[in-house]
Short mmCIF file of C-alpha atoms in Angstrom, two decimals:
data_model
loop_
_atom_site.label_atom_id
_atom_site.label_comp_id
_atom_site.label_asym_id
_atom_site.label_seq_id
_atom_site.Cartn_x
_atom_site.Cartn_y
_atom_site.Cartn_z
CA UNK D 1 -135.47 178.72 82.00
CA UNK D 2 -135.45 182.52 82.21
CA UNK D 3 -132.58 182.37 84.41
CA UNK D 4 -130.59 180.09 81.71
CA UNK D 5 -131.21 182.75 79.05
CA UNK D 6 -130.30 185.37 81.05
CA UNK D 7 -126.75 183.87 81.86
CA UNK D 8 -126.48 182.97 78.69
CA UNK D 9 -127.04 186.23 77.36
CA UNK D 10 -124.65 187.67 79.58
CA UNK D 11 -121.99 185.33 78.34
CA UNK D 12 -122.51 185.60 74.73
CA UNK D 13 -122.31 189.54 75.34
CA UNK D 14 -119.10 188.43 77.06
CA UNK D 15 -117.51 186.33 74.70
CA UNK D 16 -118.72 188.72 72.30
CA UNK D 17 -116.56 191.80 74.02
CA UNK D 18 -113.54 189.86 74.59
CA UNK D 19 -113.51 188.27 70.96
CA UNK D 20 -113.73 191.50 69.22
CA UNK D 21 -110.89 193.02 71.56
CA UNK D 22 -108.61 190.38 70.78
CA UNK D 23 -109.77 190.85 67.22
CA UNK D 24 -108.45 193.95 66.82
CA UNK D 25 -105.64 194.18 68.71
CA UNK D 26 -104.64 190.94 65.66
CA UNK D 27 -105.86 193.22 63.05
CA UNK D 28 -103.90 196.28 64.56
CA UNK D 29 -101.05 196.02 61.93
CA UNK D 30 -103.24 196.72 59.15
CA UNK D 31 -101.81 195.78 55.61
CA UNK D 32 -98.63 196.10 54.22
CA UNK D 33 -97.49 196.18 50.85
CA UNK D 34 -95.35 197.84 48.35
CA UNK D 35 -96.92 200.86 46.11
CA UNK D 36 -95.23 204.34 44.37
CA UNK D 37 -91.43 202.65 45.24
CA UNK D 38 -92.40 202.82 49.01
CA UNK D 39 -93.46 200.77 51.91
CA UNK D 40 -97.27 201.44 52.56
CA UNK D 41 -99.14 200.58 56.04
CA UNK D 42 -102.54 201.07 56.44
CA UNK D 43 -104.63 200.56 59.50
CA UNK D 44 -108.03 201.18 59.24
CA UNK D 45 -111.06 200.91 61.56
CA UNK D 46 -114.82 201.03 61.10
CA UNK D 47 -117.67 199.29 58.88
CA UNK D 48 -115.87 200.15 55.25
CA UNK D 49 -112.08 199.58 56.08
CA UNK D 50 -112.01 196.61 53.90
CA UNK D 51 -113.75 198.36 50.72
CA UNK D 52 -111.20 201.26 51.59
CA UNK D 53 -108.50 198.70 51.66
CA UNK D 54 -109.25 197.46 48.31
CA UNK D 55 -109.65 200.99 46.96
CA UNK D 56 -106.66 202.51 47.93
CA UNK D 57 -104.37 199.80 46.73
CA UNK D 58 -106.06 200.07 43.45
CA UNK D 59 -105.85 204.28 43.64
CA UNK D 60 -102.00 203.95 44.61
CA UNK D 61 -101.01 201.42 41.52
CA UNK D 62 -103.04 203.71 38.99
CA UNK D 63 -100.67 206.75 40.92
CA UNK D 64 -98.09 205.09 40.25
CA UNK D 65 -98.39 204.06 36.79
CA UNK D 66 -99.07 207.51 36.23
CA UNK D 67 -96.37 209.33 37.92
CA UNK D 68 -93.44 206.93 38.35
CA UNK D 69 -90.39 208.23 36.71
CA UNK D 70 -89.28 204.30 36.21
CA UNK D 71 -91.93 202.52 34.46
CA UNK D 72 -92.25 202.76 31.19
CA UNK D 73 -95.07 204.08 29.82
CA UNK D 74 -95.87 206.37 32.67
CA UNK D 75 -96.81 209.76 32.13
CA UNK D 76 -93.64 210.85 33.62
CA UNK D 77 -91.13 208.42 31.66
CA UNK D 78 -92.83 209.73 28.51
CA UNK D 79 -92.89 213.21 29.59
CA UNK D 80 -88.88 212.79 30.56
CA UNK D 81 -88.14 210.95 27.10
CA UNK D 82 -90.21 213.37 24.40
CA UNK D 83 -88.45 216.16 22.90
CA UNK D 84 -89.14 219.75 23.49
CA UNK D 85 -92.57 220.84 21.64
CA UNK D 86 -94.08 217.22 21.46
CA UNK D 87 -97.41 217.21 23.58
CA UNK D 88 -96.98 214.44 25.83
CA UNK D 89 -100.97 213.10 26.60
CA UNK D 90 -101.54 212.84 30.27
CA UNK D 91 -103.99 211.27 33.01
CA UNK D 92 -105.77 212.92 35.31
CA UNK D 93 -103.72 212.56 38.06
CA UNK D 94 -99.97 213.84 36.33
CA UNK D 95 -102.23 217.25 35.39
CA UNK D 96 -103.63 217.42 38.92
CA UNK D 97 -100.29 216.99 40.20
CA UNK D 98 -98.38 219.21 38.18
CA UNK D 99 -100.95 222.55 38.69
CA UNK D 100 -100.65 222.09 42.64
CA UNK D 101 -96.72 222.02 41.79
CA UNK D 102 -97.25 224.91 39.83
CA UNK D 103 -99.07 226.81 42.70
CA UNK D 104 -96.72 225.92 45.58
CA UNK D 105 -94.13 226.89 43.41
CA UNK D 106 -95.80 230.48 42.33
CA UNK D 107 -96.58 230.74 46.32
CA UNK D 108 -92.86 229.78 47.05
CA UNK D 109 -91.41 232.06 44.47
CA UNK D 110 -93.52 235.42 45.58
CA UNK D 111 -92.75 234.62 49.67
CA UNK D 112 -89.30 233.16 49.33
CA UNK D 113 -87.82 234.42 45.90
CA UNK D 114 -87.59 231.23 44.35
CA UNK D 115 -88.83 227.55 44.31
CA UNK D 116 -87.21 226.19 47.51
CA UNK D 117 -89.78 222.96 46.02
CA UNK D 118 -89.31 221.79 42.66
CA UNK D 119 -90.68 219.25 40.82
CA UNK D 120 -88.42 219.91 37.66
CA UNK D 121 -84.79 219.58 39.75
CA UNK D 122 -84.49 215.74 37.46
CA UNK D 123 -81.91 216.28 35.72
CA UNK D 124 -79.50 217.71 38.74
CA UNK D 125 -81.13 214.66 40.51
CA UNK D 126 -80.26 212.17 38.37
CA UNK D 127 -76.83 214.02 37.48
CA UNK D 128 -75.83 213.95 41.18
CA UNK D 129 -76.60 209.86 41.19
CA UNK D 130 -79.80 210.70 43.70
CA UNK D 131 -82.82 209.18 41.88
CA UNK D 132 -83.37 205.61 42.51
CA UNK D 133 -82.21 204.03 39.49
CA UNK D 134 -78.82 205.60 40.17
CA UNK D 135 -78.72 205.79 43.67
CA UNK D 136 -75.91 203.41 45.83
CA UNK D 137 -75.11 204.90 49.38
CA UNK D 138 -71.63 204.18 48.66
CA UNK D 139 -69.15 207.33 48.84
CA UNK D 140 -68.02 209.00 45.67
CA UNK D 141 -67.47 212.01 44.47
CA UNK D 142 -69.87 214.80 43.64
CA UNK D 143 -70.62 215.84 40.21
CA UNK D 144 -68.30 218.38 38.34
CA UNK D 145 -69.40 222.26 38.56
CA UNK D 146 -69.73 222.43 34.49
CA UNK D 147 -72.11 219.79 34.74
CA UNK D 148 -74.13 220.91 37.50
CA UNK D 149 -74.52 223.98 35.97
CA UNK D 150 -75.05 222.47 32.34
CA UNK D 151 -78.23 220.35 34.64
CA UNK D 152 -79.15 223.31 36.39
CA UNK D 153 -79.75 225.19 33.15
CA UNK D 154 -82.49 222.81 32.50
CA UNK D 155 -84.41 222.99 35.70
CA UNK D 156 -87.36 224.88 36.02
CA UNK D 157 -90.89 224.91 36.07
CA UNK D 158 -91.80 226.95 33.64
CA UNK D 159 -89.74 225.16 31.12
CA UNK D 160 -92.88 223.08 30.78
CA UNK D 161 -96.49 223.76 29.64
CA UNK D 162 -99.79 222.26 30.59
CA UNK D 163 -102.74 221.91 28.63
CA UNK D 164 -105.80 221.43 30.59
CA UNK D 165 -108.77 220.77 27.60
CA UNK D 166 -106.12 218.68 25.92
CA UNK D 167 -104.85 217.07 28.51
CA UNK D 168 -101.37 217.38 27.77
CA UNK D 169 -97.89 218.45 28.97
CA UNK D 170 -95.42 219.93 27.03
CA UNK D 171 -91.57 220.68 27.37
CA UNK D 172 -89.95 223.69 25.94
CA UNK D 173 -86.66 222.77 26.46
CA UNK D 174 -85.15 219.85 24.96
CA UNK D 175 -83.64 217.78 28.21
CA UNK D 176 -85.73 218.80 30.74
CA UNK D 177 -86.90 216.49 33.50
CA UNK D 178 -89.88 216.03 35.66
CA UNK D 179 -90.38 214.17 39.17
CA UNK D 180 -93.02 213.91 41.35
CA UNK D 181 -91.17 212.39 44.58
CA UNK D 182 -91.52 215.51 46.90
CA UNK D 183 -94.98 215.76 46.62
CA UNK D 184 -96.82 212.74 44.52
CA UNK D 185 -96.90 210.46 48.03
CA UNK D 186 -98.67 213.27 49.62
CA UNK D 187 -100.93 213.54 46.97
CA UNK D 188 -101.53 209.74 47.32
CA UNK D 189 -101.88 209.77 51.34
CA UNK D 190 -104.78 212.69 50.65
CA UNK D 191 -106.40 210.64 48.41
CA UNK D 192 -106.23 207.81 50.67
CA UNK D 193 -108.00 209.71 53.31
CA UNK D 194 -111.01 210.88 50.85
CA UNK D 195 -111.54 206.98 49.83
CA UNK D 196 -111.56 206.12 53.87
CA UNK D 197 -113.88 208.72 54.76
CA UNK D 198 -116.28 208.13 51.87
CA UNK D 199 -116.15 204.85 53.19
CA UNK D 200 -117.24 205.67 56.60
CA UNK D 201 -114.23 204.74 57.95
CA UNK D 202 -113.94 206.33 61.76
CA UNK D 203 -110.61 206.10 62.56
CA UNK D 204 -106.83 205.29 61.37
CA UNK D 205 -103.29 206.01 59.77
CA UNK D 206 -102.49 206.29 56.16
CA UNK D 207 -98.73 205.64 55.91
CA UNK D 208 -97.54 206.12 52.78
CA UNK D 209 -93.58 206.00 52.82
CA UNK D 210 -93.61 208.50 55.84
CA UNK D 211 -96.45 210.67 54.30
CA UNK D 212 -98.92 209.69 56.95
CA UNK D 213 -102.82 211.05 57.57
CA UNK D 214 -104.33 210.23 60.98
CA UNK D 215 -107.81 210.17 61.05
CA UNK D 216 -110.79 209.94 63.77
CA UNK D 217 -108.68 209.80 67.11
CA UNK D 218 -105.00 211.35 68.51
CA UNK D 219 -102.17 209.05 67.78
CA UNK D 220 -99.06 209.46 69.10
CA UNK D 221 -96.29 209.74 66.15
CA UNK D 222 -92.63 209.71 66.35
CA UNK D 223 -90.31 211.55 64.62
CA UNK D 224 -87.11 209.95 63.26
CA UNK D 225 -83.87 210.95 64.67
CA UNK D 226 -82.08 212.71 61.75
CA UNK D 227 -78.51 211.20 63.09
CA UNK D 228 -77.33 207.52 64.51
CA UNK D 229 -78.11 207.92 68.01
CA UNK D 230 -79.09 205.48 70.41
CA UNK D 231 -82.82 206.91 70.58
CA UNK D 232 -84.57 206.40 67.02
CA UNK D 233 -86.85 208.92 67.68
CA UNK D 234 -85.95 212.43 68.29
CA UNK D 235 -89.74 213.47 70.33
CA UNK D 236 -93.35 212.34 69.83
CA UNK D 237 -96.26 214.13 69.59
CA UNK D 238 -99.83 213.56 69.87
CA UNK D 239 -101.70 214.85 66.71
CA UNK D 240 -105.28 214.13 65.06
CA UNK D 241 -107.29 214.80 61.85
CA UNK D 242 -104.29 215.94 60.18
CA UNK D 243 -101.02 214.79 58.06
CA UNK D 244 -97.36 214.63 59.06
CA UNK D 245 -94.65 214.66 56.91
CA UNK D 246 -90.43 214.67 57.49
CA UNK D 247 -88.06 214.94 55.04
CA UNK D 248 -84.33 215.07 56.22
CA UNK D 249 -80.85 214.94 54.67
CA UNK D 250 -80.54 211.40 56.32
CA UNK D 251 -83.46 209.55 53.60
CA UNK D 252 -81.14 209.45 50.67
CA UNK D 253 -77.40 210.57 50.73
CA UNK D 254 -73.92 209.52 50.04
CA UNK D 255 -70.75 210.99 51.90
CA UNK D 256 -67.93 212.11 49.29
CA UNK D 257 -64.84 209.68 49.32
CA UNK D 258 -62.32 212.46 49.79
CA UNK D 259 -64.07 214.21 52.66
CA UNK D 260 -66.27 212.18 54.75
CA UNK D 261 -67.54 214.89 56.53
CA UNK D 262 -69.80 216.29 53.31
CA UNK D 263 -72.80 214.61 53.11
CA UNK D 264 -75.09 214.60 49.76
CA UNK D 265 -78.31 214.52 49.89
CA UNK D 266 -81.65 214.22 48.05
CA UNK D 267 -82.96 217.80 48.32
CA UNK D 268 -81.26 219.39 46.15
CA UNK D 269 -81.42 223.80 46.10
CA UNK D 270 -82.43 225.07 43.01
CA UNK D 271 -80.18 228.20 43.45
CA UNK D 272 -76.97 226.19 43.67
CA UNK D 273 -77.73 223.11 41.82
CA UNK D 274 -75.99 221.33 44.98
CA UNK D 275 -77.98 218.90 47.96
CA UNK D 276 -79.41 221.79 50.30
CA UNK D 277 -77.04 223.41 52.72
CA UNK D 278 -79.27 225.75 54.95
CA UNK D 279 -78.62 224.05 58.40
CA UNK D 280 -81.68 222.04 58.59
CA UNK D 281 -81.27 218.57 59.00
CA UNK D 282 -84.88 217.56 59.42
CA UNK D 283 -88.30 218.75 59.05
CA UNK D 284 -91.72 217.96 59.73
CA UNK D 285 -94.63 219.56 58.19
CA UNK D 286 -98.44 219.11 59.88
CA UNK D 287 -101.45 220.13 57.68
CA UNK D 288 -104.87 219.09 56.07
CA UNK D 289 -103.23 218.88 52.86
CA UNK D 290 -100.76 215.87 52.69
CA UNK D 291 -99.11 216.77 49.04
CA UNK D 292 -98.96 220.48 50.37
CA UNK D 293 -96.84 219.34 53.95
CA UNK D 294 -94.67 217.41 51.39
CA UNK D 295 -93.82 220.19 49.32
CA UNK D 296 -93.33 222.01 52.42
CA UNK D 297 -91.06 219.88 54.50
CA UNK D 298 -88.81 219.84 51.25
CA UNK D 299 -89.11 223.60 51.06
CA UNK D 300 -87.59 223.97 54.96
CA UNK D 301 -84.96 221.76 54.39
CA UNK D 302 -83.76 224.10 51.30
CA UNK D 303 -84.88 227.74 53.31
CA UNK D 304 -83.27 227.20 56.36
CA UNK D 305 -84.14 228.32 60.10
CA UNK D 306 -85.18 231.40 60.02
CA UNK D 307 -86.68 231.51 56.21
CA UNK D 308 -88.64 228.58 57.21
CA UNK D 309 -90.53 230.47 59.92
CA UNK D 310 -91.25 233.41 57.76
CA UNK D 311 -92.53 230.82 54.98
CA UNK D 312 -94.44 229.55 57.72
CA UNK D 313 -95.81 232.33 59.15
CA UNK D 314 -96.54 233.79 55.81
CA UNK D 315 -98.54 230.61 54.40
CA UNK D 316 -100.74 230.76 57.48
CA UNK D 317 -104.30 231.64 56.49
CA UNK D 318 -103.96 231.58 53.08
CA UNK D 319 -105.57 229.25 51.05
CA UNK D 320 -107.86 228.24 53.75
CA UNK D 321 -104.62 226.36 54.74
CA UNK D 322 -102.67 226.40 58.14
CA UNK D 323 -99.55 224.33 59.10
CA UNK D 324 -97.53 224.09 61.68
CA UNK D 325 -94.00 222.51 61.54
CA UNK D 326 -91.31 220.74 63.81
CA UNK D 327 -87.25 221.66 62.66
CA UNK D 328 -84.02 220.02 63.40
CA UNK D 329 -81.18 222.10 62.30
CA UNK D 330 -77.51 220.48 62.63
CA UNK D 331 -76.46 221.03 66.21
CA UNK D 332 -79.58 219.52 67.07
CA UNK D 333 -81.54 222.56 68.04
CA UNK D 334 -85.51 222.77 67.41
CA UNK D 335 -87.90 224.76 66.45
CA UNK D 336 -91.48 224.87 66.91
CA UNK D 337 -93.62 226.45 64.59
CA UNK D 338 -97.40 226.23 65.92
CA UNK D 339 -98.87 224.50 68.97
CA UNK D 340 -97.91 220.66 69.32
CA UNK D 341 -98.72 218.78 71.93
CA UNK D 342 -95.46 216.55 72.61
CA UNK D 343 -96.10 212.77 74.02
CA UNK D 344 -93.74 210.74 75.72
CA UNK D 345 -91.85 208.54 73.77
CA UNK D 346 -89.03 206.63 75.70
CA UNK G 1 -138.17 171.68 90.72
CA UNK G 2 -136.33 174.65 93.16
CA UNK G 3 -133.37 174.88 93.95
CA UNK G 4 -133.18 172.42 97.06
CA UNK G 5 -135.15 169.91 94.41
CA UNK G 6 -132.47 170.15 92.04
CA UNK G 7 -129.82 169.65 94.91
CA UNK G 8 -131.72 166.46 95.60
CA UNK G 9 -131.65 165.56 92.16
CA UNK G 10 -128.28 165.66 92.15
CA UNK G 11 -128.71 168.73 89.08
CA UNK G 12 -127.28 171.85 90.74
CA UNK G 13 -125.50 172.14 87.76
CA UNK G 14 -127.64 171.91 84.24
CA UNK G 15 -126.85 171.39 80.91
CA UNK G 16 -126.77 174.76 80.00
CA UNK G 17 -124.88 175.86 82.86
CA UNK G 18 -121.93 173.93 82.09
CA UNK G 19 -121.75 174.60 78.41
CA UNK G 20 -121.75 178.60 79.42
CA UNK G 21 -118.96 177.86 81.80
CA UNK G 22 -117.11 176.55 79.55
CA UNK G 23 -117.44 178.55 77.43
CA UNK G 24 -116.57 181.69 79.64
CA UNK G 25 -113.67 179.99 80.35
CA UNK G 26 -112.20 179.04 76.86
CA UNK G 27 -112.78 182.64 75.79
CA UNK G 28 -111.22 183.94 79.37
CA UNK G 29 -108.02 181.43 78.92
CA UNK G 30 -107.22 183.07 74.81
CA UNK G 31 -107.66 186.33 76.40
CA UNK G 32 -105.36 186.17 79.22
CA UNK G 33 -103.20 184.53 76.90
CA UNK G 34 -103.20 187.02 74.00
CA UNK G 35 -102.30 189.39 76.92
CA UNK G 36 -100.21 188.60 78.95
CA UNK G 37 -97.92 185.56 76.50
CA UNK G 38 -96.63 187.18 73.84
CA UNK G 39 -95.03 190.59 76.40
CA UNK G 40 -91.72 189.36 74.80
CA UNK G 41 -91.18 191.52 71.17
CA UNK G 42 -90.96 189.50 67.99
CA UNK G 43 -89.45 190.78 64.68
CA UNK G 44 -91.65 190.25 61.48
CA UNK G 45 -90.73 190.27 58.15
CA UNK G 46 -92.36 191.07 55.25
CA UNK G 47 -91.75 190.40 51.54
CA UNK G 48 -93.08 192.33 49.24
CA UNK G 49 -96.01 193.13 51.12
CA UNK G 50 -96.38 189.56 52.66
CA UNK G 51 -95.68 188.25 55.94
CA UNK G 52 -92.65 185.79 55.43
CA UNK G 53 -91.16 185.38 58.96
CA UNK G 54 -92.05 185.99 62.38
CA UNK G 55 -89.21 185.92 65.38
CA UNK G 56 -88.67 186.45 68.78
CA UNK G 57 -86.34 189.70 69.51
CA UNK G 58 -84.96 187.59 72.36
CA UNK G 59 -83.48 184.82 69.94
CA UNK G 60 -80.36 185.73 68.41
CA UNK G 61 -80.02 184.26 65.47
CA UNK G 62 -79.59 185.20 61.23
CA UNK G 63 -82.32 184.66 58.41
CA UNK G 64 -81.17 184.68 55.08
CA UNK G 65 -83.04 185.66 52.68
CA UNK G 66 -81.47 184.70 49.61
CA UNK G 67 -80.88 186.97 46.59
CA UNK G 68 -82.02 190.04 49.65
CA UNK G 69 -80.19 190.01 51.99
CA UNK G 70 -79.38 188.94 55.85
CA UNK G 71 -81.91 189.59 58.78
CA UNK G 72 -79.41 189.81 62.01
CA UNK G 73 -80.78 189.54 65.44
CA UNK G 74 -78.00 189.99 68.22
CA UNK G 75 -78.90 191.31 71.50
CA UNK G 76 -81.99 192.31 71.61
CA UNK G 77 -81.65 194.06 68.26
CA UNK G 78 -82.12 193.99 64.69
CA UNK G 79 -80.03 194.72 61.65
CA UNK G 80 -79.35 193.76 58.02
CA UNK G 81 -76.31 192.47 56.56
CA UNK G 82 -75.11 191.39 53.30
CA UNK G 83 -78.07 193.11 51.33
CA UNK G 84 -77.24 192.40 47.42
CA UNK G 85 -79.77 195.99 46.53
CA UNK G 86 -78.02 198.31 44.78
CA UNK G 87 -77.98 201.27 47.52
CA UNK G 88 -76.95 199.18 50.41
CA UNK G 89 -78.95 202.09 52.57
CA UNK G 90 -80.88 199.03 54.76
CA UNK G 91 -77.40 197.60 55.44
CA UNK G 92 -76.40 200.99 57.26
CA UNK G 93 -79.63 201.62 59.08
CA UNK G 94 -78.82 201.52 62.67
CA UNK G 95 -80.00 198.29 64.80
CA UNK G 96 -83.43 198.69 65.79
CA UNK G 97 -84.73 197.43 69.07
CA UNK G 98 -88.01 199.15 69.91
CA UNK G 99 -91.71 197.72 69.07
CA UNK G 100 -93.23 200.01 66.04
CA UNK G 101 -90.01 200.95 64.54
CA UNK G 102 -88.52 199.57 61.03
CA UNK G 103 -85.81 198.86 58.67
CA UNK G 104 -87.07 198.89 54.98
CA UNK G 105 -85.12 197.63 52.00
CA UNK G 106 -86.89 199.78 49.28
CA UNK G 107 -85.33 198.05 46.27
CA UNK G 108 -85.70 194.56 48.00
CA UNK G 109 -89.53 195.22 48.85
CA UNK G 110 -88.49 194.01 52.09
CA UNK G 111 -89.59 195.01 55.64
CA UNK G 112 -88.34 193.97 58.90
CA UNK G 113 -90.93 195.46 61.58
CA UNK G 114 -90.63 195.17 65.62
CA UNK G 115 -93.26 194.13 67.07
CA UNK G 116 -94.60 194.37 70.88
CA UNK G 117 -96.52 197.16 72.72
CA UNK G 118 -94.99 200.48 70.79
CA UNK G 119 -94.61 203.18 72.59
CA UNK G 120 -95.83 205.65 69.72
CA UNK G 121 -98.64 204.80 66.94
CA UNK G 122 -96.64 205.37 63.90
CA UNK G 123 -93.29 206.98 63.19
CA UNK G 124 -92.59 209.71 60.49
#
């Protein structure tokens, strides 16, 4: 009899061992589904992944509802529709958002000169048929110079006010836009990674539309070939504990229908009014702070090479913050900023 | 009873015994096939969040998805055709062929996703 419960023991543990291995490798695609106007995967492992599940959906709907610059009713579609001097009463979430913007922004300004990030470019975005209620791939032709710079004239931050106690946001200048794509999805992703980890979650990746947190273990992530090559991926690299995010001029662009070889794109340089023409084509921000490598990986694509290392260099340190960054400029060159351990990837 | 009693018995194998084997063996038999079956990739796809269809990379063949768009697979690869969203950008993604990588059709909510052993964890 001791003999029977002793094999059968053994074959429980077994079964056991094998069922939860081919458990998770079913489980290994995590869930999918639609939040902030972007694909979301998230793949989660430990006792509290379905709690986290359940709680980061629910975080990335009240996000959006806040921030979207579509919905009506948002903090943001209000915020874009009031006239200058109304204060426009915000969440939470829309002040949070707009004080980091405000910081990166100040920290941009005094090491670059000016806000190579932007959260206020709207207007030129919309104006330039960028934002995704205008957007079509299809060529055309760019926007006339009197009404760039009639757009242009309405960018900047500082054309708006926050008011923490109150909780409100108000415009100064009649017109004036605001839009939290280049950053809000960060924000979300870091957010995502608190509600895991309060969770107890040990291990996984937050995807959030290509804002992606990997917690617990090193996972290999590719990075997107900024041009139609054969390869998707450009390299790989092994990375842990952090976030990753790329922005390129390949996301959202149009080619002009008189001269296919100028391409448009969504990151747009404050200085010019015009889609960002510094010779980077792609770049990839690692950090602890998700919203910050957004805001960052924009910033790069508007700075250029070699302003992007300074900016890099410079930001090191401060803020208790480090980063390190991976640039593609347009012949295809790279640039390294920071130790990354490349993986194999074909 | 030892062991040469049970022989004699004719109960070298008890009971218990068997239903163990058995079911050591069911469990071995999914896991070898979980392994080793599905080596081939298959294309999902996913609307608005849910899994809608799942097919093999090797199949050519088209799904439409009506009022989308058209899920092409043609040698080994997968594109979209036809899309009826307003910024066409899925329709001029490059074909896609390699497990873990995606074409997304933002306004659409749909996502076509190779699947098979990936070669990287995620892709930024």
């Amino acid at each position: 009899m001791k003999k029977i419960r002793l094999s059968l023991l053994i074959a429980v543990f077994l079964c056991l061992i094998t069922l939860s291995g081919l458990l998770s490798a079913c489980s290994a695609g995590g869930r999918d589904f639609y939040a902030m106007g972007t694909s979301v995967n998230i793949r989660l492992s430990g006792s509290g992944s379905r709690k986290a599940y359940r709680e980061i959906k629910q975080m990335l709907e009240d996000v959006e509802k806040a921030v979207s610059t579509e919905l009506a009713a948002s903090d943001l579609y209000r915020i874009n529709r009031a006239p200058a001097g109304e204060a426009v009463a915000v969440g939470a979430e829309t002040l949070f958002l707009f004080e980091e913007s405000q910081k990166i922004v100040s920290v941009l300004e005094e090491i670059c000169g000016f806000s190579a990030f932007d959260p206020s470019l709207y207007p030129l975005v919309k104006l330039w048929k960028l934002s995704p209620d205008t957007y079509s791939i299809s060529a055309k032709e760019p926007p006339a110079d009197t009404a760039i710079q009639e757009a242009l004239a309405l960018c900047g931050l500082d054309e708006f006010v926050a008011d923490q106690q109150a909780g409100t946001i108000t415009k100064l200048k009649q017109g004036a836009m605001l839009d939290f794509g280049g950053i809000a999805k960060g924000y979300a992703a870091d957010r995502a990674k608190q509600i895991a980890l309060f969770h107890g979650v040990k291990k996984g990746i937050i995807n959030i539309g290509g804002n992606i947190y990997l917690l617990g273990k090193a996972y290999t992530v590719g990075i997107t070939h900024p041009r139609p090559v054969a390869s998707a991926l450009i390299t790989a690299m092994s990375l842990k504990d952090v976030s990753v995010v790329t922005s390129g001029d390949y996301e959202r662009y149009y080619l002009d229908q008189n001269d296919p070889t100028m391409r448009y794109h969504h990151i747009l340089d404050i200085r010019t009014g015009r889609p960002a023409d510094a010779g980077i084509i792609s770049a990839t921000v690692i950090g602890e702070r998700s919203d910050w490598c957004d805001a960052l990986a924009t910033a790069c694509i508007v700075l250029g090479v070699e302003d992007s290392l300074a900016l890099m260099g410079a930001l090191n340190g401060q803020f208790g913050m480090s980063f390190r960054a991976y640039l593609v400029d347009g012949r295809l060159n790279t640039y390294t900023v920071g130790e990354i351990a490349f993986a194999p990837y074909e | 009873m030892n062991r040469v009693g049970q022989v004699k018995a004719g109960k070298l194998f008890q009971k218990w015994d068997l239903l163990i084997a058995a079911v050591v063996i069911v469990v071995l038999a999914c896991a070898i096939a979980a392994f080793f079956l599905p080596s081939g990739e298959s294309v999902e796809i996913y609307i608005d969040g849910k899994r809608t269809y799942v097919l093999l990379l090797s199949h050519d063949q088209t799904v439409h998805l009506e009022g989308l768009l058209d899920v092409v697979i043609q040698d080994g690869s997968v594109f979209v055709r036809n899309a009826s969203c307003p910024d066409k950008l899925c329709e001029h993604h490059l074909p896609v062929h390699d497990a873990g990588h995606s074409i997304v059709c933002l306004p659409g909510r749909v996502s076509i996703v190779v699947k098979g052993k990936a070669k990287v964890d995620v892709v930024s």
